[in-house]
Amino acid sequence: QVQLVESGGGLVQPGGSLRLSCAASGIFFSIYTMGWYRQAPGKQRELVANINTNRFTNYADSVKGRFTISRDNVKSTVYLQMNSLKPEDTAVYYCNALHLGTSNYWGQGTQVTVSS
């Protein structure tokens, strides 16, 4: 059974930082491209960042320079370090595992709220 379990969300003030974690089980983690997506109320889910098997990273323009994605293949965990958070970063953040376009798994999501 595949599980992606996110943690690390919460309430933070503008300018603050959070680190999200996503622990994977039931998959051969190292062969998956791992990503973070987010969905704000009334908006479509959007890609925040992803990291492939060669650790090549890709970021949405809105988070470049503020967010950093990384992975630990030994722990089967992907991280999203979020700095200089803005109110517009408020959303539910979802972890994604993708392999060659054939296997696509999602976590249950973790709420991030940026507010004073």
Short mmCIF file of N, CA and C in Angstrom, two decimals:
data_model
loop_
_atom_site.label_atom_id
_atom_site.label_comp_id
_atom_site.label_asym_id
_atom_site.label_seq_id
_atom_site.Cartn_x
_atom_site.Cartn_y
_atom_site.Cartn_z
N GLN A 1 0.85 -1.18 0.00
CA GLN A 1 0.00 0.00 0.00
C GLN A 1 0.89 1.24 0.00
N VAL A 2 0.63 2.13 -0.96
CA VAL A 2 1.42 3.34 -1.06
C VAL A 2 0.88 4.41 -0.11
N GLN A 3 1.79 5.03 0.62
CA GLN A 3 1.40 6.14 1.49
C GLN A 3 2.39 7.27 1.35
N LEU A 4 1.85 8.48 1.23
CA LEU A 4 2.65 9.70 1.29
C LEU A 4 2.08 10.52 2.43
N VAL A 5 2.89 10.74 3.45
CA VAL A 5 2.40 11.41 4.65
C VAL A 5 3.14 12.73 4.83
N GLU A 6 2.38 13.82 4.67
CA GLU A 6 2.97 15.15 4.83
C GLU A 6 2.91 15.61 6.28
N SER A 7 3.85 16.44 6.64
CA SER A 7 3.86 17.06 7.97
C SER A 7 4.60 18.39 7.88
N GLY A 8 4.43 19.21 8.92
CA GLY A 8 5.17 20.46 9.00
C GLY A 8 4.38 21.71 8.70
N GLY A 9 3.13 21.55 8.29
CA GLY A 9 2.31 22.72 8.02
C GLY A 9 1.92 23.43 9.31
N GLY A 10 1.29 24.60 9.14
CA GLY A 10 0.86 25.35 10.30
C GLY A 10 0.62 26.80 9.98
N LEU A 11 0.50 27.59 11.04
CA LEU A 11 0.28 29.02 10.94
C LEU A 11 1.61 29.75 11.17
N VAL A 12 1.93 30.66 10.27
CA VAL A 12 3.18 31.41 10.38
C VAL A 12 2.92 32.84 9.95
N GLN A 13 3.67 33.76 10.53
CA GLN A 13 3.54 35.17 10.16
C GLN A 13 4.25 35.44 8.84
N PRO A 14 3.82 36.47 8.13
CA PRO A 14 4.53 36.86 6.90
C PRO A 14 6.01 37.10 7.18
N GLY A 15 6.83 36.59 6.26
CA GLY A 15 8.27 36.65 6.44
C GLY A 15 8.87 35.47 7.17
N GLY A 16 8.02 34.63 7.72
CA GLY A 16 8.49 33.47 8.47
C GLY A 16 8.84 32.29 7.58
N SER A 17 9.19 31.19 8.23
CA SER A 17 9.63 29.99 7.53
C SER A 17 8.90 28.76 8.05
N LEU A 18 8.76 27.80 7.18
CA LEU A 18 8.26 26.47 7.52
C LEU A 18 9.01 25.44 6.70
N ARG A 19 9.11 24.24 7.25
CA ARG A 19 9.70 23.12 6.51
C ARG A 19 8.69 22.00 6.45
N LEU A 20 8.27 21.67 5.24
CA LEU A 20 7.35 20.55 5.04
C LEU A 20 8.16 19.28 4.78
N SER A 21 7.62 18.17 5.26
CA SER A 21 8.20 16.86 5.01
C SER A 21 7.15 15.94 4.44
N CYS A 22 7.57 15.03 3.60
CA CYS A 22 6.67 14.01 3.06
C CYS A 22 7.41 12.68 3.10
N ALA A 23 6.92 11.79 3.96
CA ALA A 23 7.51 10.47 4.10
C ALA A 23 6.74 9.48 3.24
N ALA A 24 7.45 8.79 2.37
CA ALA A 24 6.82 7.83 1.45
C ALA A 24 7.07 6.40 1.91
N SER A 25 6.07 5.56 1.67
CA SER A 25 6.22 4.13 1.90
C SER A 25 5.44 3.38 0.83
N GLY A 26 5.87 2.16 0.57
CA GLY A 26 5.19 1.34 -0.43
C GLY A 26 5.63 1.58 -1.86
N ILE A 27 6.63 2.44 -2.06
CA ILE A 27 7.18 2.68 -3.39
C ILE A 27 8.70 2.61 -3.32
N PHE A 28 9.31 2.35 -4.49
CA PHE A 28 10.76 2.40 -4.59
C PHE A 28 11.11 3.87 -4.79
N PHE A 29 11.28 4.55 -3.69
CA PHE A 29 11.31 6.01 -3.64
C PHE A 29 12.31 6.62 -4.63
N SER A 30 13.48 6.03 -4.75
CA SER A 30 14.57 6.68 -5.49
C SER A 30 14.30 6.79 -6.98
N ILE A 31 13.32 6.06 -7.51
CA ILE A 31 13.07 6.13 -8.95
C ILE A 31 11.91 7.08 -9.28
N TYR A 32 11.36 7.72 -8.26
CA TYR A 32 10.23 8.62 -8.47
C TYR A 32 10.67 10.08 -8.50
N THR A 33 10.04 10.84 -9.41
CA THR A 33 10.11 12.29 -9.31
C THR A 33 9.14 12.71 -8.20
N MET A 34 9.64 13.49 -7.28
CA MET A 34 8.83 13.93 -6.14
C MET A 34 8.51 15.41 -6.29
N GLY A 35 7.30 15.75 -5.94
CA GLY A 35 6.89 17.14 -6.10
C GLY A 35 6.01 17.62 -4.97
N TRP A 36 5.94 18.93 -4.87
CA TRP A 36 5.01 19.61 -3.98
C TRP A 36 4.08 20.47 -4.82
N TYR A 37 2.80 20.33 -4.56
CA TYR A 37 1.77 21.12 -5.20
C TYR A 37 1.00 21.85 -4.10
N ARG A 38 0.25 22.87 -4.50
CA ARG A 38 -0.60 23.55 -3.53
C ARG A 38 -1.91 23.96 -4.17
N GLN A 39 -2.91 24.08 -3.31
CA GLN A 39 -4.22 24.51 -3.78
C GLN A 39 -4.82 25.46 -2.77
N ALA A 40 -5.04 26.67 -3.23
CA ALA A 40 -5.68 27.69 -2.39
C ALA A 40 -7.19 27.64 -2.63
N PRO A 41 -7.98 28.14 -1.71
CA PRO A 41 -9.44 28.12 -1.88
C PRO A 41 -9.86 28.81 -3.17
N GLY A 42 -10.68 28.11 -3.95
CA GLY A 42 -11.20 28.68 -5.18
C GLY A 42 -10.23 28.67 -6.34
N LYS A 43 -9.07 28.06 -6.14
CA LYS A 43 -8.06 28.02 -7.21
C LYS A 43 -7.71 26.59 -7.56
N GLN A 44 -7.11 26.42 -8.73
CA GLN A 44 -6.67 25.10 -9.16
C GLN A 44 -5.38 24.70 -8.45
N ARG A 45 -5.19 23.41 -8.34
CA ARG A 45 -3.94 22.91 -7.78
C ARG A 45 -2.80 23.28 -8.73
N GLU A 46 -1.69 23.75 -8.16
CA GLU A 46 -0.56 24.17 -8.98
C GLU A 46 0.74 23.56 -8.47
N LEU A 47 1.67 23.37 -9.38
CA LEU A 47 2.98 22.86 -9.02
C LEU A 47 3.76 23.95 -8.28
N VAL A 48 4.35 23.57 -7.16
CA VAL A 48 5.23 24.47 -6.43
C VAL A 48 6.69 24.18 -6.79
N ALA A 49 7.06 22.91 -6.70
CA ALA A 49 8.43 22.50 -7.00
C ALA A 49 8.47 21.00 -7.18
N ASN A 50 9.43 20.52 -7.97
CA ASN A 50 9.67 19.09 -8.03
C ASN A 50 11.15 18.81 -8.16
N ILE A 51 11.50 17.57 -7.87
CA ILE A 51 12.89 17.13 -7.92
C ILE A 51 12.91 15.73 -8.52
N ASN A 52 13.73 15.54 -9.55
CA ASN A 52 13.71 14.24 -10.23
C ASN A 52 14.77 13.31 -9.63
N THR A 53 14.94 12.17 -10.28
CA THR A 53 15.84 11.16 -9.74
C THR A 53 17.30 11.59 -9.80
N ASN A 54 17.61 12.55 -10.65
CA ASN A 54 18.98 13.09 -10.72
C ASN A 54 19.13 14.33 -9.85
N ARG A 55 18.11 14.61 -9.03
CA ARG A 55 18.09 15.77 -8.15
C ARG A 55 18.03 17.09 -8.91
N PHE A 56 17.59 17.03 -10.17
CA PHE A 56 17.32 18.27 -10.90
C PHE A 56 16.03 18.85 -10.35
N THR A 57 16.03 20.15 -10.06
CA THR A 57 14.87 20.79 -9.44
C THR A 57 14.20 21.77 -10.38
N ASN A 58 12.92 21.97 -10.13
CA ASN A 58 12.11 22.89 -10.93
C ASN A 58 11.17 23.61 -9.98
N TYR A 59 11.04 24.92 -10.16
CA TYR A 59 10.23 25.73 -9.24
C TYR A 59 9.23 26.61 -10.00
N ALA A 60 8.09 26.84 -9.38
CA ALA A 60 7.18 27.85 -9.89
C ALA A 60 7.84 29.22 -9.74
N ASP A 61 7.57 30.11 -10.68
CA ASP A 61 8.19 31.44 -10.63
C ASP A 61 7.88 32.15 -9.32
N SER A 62 6.69 31.91 -8.80
CA SER A 62 6.26 32.63 -7.60
C SER A 62 7.04 32.25 -6.34
N VAL A 63 7.76 31.14 -6.37
CA VAL A 63 8.49 30.70 -5.18
C VAL A 63 10.00 30.65 -5.37
N LYS A 64 10.46 30.93 -6.58
CA LYS A 64 11.91 30.88 -6.84
C LYS A 64 12.66 31.83 -5.91
N GLY A 65 13.74 31.33 -5.35
CA GLY A 65 14.54 32.13 -4.44
C GLY A 65 14.05 32.11 -3.00
N ARG A 66 12.86 31.57 -2.77
CA ARG A 66 12.30 31.51 -1.41
C ARG A 66 12.14 30.08 -0.91
N PHE A 67 11.80 29.17 -1.82
CA PHE A 67 11.54 27.78 -1.45
C PHE A 67 12.67 26.90 -1.99
N THR A 68 12.96 25.84 -1.25
CA THR A 68 13.95 24.86 -1.68
C THR A 68 13.41 23.46 -1.46
N ILE A 69 13.43 22.66 -2.53
CA ILE A 69 13.01 21.26 -2.44
C ILE A 69 14.25 20.39 -2.35
N SER A 70 14.18 19.34 -1.55
CA SER A 70 15.29 18.39 -1.44
C SER A 70 14.72 17.02 -1.15
N ARG A 71 15.55 15.99 -1.31
CA ARG A 71 15.10 14.64 -1.06
C ARG A 71 16.18 13.84 -0.35
N ASP A 72 15.75 12.89 0.44
CA ASP A 72 16.63 11.95 1.13
C ASP A 72 16.18 10.56 0.75
N ASN A 73 16.89 9.93 -0.17
CA ASN A 73 16.47 8.62 -0.66
C ASN A 73 16.63 7.52 0.39
N VAL A 74 17.50 7.72 1.35
CA VAL A 74 17.66 6.73 2.43
C VAL A 74 16.43 6.75 3.33
N LYS A 75 15.91 7.94 3.61
CA LYS A 75 14.73 8.08 4.47
C LYS A 75 13.42 8.07 3.68
N SER A 76 13.51 7.99 2.35
CA SER A 76 12.31 8.04 1.50
C SER A 76 11.46 9.26 1.82
N THR A 77 12.11 10.39 1.92
CA THR A 77 11.44 11.61 2.33
C THR A 77 11.84 12.77 1.42
N VAL A 78 10.85 13.59 1.10
CA VAL A 78 11.09 14.82 0.34
C VAL A 78 10.72 15.99 1.24
N TYR A 79 11.48 17.07 1.11
CA TYR A 79 11.30 18.24 1.96
C TYR A 79 11.01 19.47 1.11
N LEU A 80 10.34 20.43 1.72
CA LEU A 80 10.16 21.74 1.10
C LEU A 80 10.44 22.79 2.17
N GLN A 81 11.59 23.44 2.04
CA GLN A 81 11.93 24.54 2.94
C GLN A 81 11.35 25.82 2.36
N MET A 82 10.50 26.46 3.15
CA MET A 82 9.81 27.66 2.68
C MET A 82 10.23 28.85 3.55
N ASN A 83 10.87 29.80 2.91
CA ASN A 83 11.33 31.02 3.60
C ASN A 83 10.61 32.24 3.05
N SER A 84 10.69 33.32 3.78
CA SER A 84 10.08 34.59 3.35
C SER A 84 8.64 34.38 2.90
N LEU A 85 7.89 33.69 3.72
CA LEU A 85 6.51 33.34 3.36
C LEU A 85 5.63 34.57 3.24
N LYS A 86 4.71 34.49 2.29
CA LYS A 86 3.78 35.58 2.01
C LYS A 86 2.34 35.10 2.21
N PRO A 87 1.42 36.01 2.46
CA PRO A 87 0.02 35.57 2.60
C PRO A 87 -0.48 34.78 1.40
N GLU A 88 0.01 35.11 0.22
CA GLU A 88 -0.43 34.39 -0.98
C GLU A 88 0.12 32.97 -1.07
N ASP A 89 0.99 32.59 -0.16
CA ASP A 89 1.45 31.21 -0.09
C ASP A 89 0.47 30.33 0.70
N THR A 90 -0.54 30.93 1.28
CA THR A 90 -1.54 30.18 2.03
C THR A 90 -2.27 29.20 1.12
N ALA A 91 -2.25 27.93 1.50
CA ALA A 91 -2.86 26.88 0.68
C ALA A 91 -2.72 25.54 1.41
N VAL A 92 -3.38 24.54 0.86
CA VAL A 92 -3.09 23.17 1.26
C VAL A 92 -1.98 22.66 0.35
N TYR A 93 -0.93 22.15 0.95
CA TYR A 93 0.23 21.66 0.21
C TYR A 93 0.19 20.14 0.14
N TYR A 94 0.34 19.63 -1.08
CA TYR A 94 0.26 18.20 -1.34
C TYR A 94 1.58 17.66 -1.85
N CYS A 95 1.93 16.50 -1.37
CA CYS A 95 3.10 15.78 -1.86
C CYS A 95 2.67 14.87 -3.02
N ASN A 96 3.55 14.75 -4.01
CA ASN A 96 3.25 13.92 -5.18
C ASN A 96 4.45 13.05 -5.52
N ALA A 97 4.17 11.81 -5.92
CA ALA A 97 5.20 10.89 -6.40
C ALA A 97 4.82 10.44 -7.79
N LEU A 98 5.72 10.65 -8.77
CA LEU A 98 5.44 10.36 -10.17
C LEU A 98 6.56 9.53 -10.77
N HIS A 99 6.16 8.44 -11.45
CA HIS A 99 7.16 7.60 -12.11
C HIS A 99 6.79 7.37 -13.56
N LEU A 100 7.57 7.94 -14.47
CA LEU A 100 7.44 7.71 -15.91
C LEU A 100 6.01 7.92 -16.40
N GLY A 101 5.25 8.76 -15.73
CA GLY A 101 3.91 9.05 -16.16
C GLY A 101 2.91 7.92 -15.98
N THR A 102 3.32 6.85 -15.35
CA THR A 102 2.41 5.71 -15.19
C THR A 102 1.95 5.52 -13.76
N SER A 103 2.76 5.89 -12.80
CA SER A 103 2.39 5.78 -11.40
C SER A 103 2.37 7.19 -10.82
N ASN A 104 1.26 7.54 -10.23
CA ASN A 104 1.06 8.91 -9.75
C ASN A 104 0.33 8.85 -8.43
N TYR A 105 1.00 9.24 -7.34
CA TYR A 105 0.42 9.14 -6.02
C TYR A 105 0.41 10.50 -5.33
N TRP A 106 -0.60 10.68 -4.46
CA TRP A 106 -0.76 11.93 -3.74
C TRP A 106 -0.86 11.69 -2.23
N GLY A 107 -0.37 12.66 -1.48
CA GLY A 107 -0.59 12.66 -0.04
C GLY A 107 -1.92 13.30 0.28
N GLN A 108 -2.23 13.36 1.57
CA GLN A 108 -3.52 13.88 2.00
C GLN A 108 -3.53 15.39 2.14
N GLY A 109 -2.36 16.01 2.13
CA GLY A 109 -2.26 17.46 2.19
C GLY A 109 -2.00 17.98 3.59
N THR A 110 -1.34 19.12 3.65
CA THR A 110 -1.10 19.79 4.93
C THR A 110 -1.34 21.29 4.74
N GLN A 111 -2.04 21.88 5.68
CA GLN A 111 -2.43 23.29 5.57
C GLN A 111 -1.28 24.20 5.97
N VAL A 112 -1.03 25.18 5.11
CA VAL A 112 -0.09 26.25 5.43
C VAL A 112 -0.86 27.57 5.39
N THR A 113 -0.82 28.29 6.49
CA THR A 113 -1.50 29.57 6.57
C THR A 113 -0.49 30.64 6.95
N VAL A 114 -0.41 31.68 6.12
CA VAL A 114 0.51 32.79 6.36
C VAL A 114 -0.33 34.02 6.68
N SER A 115 -0.28 34.42 7.92
CA SER A 115 -1.14 35.52 8.36
C SER A 115 -0.57 36.16 9.62
N SER A 116 -0.80 37.46 9.73
CA SER A 116 -0.39 38.16 10.95
C SER A 116 -1.54 38.19 11.96
#
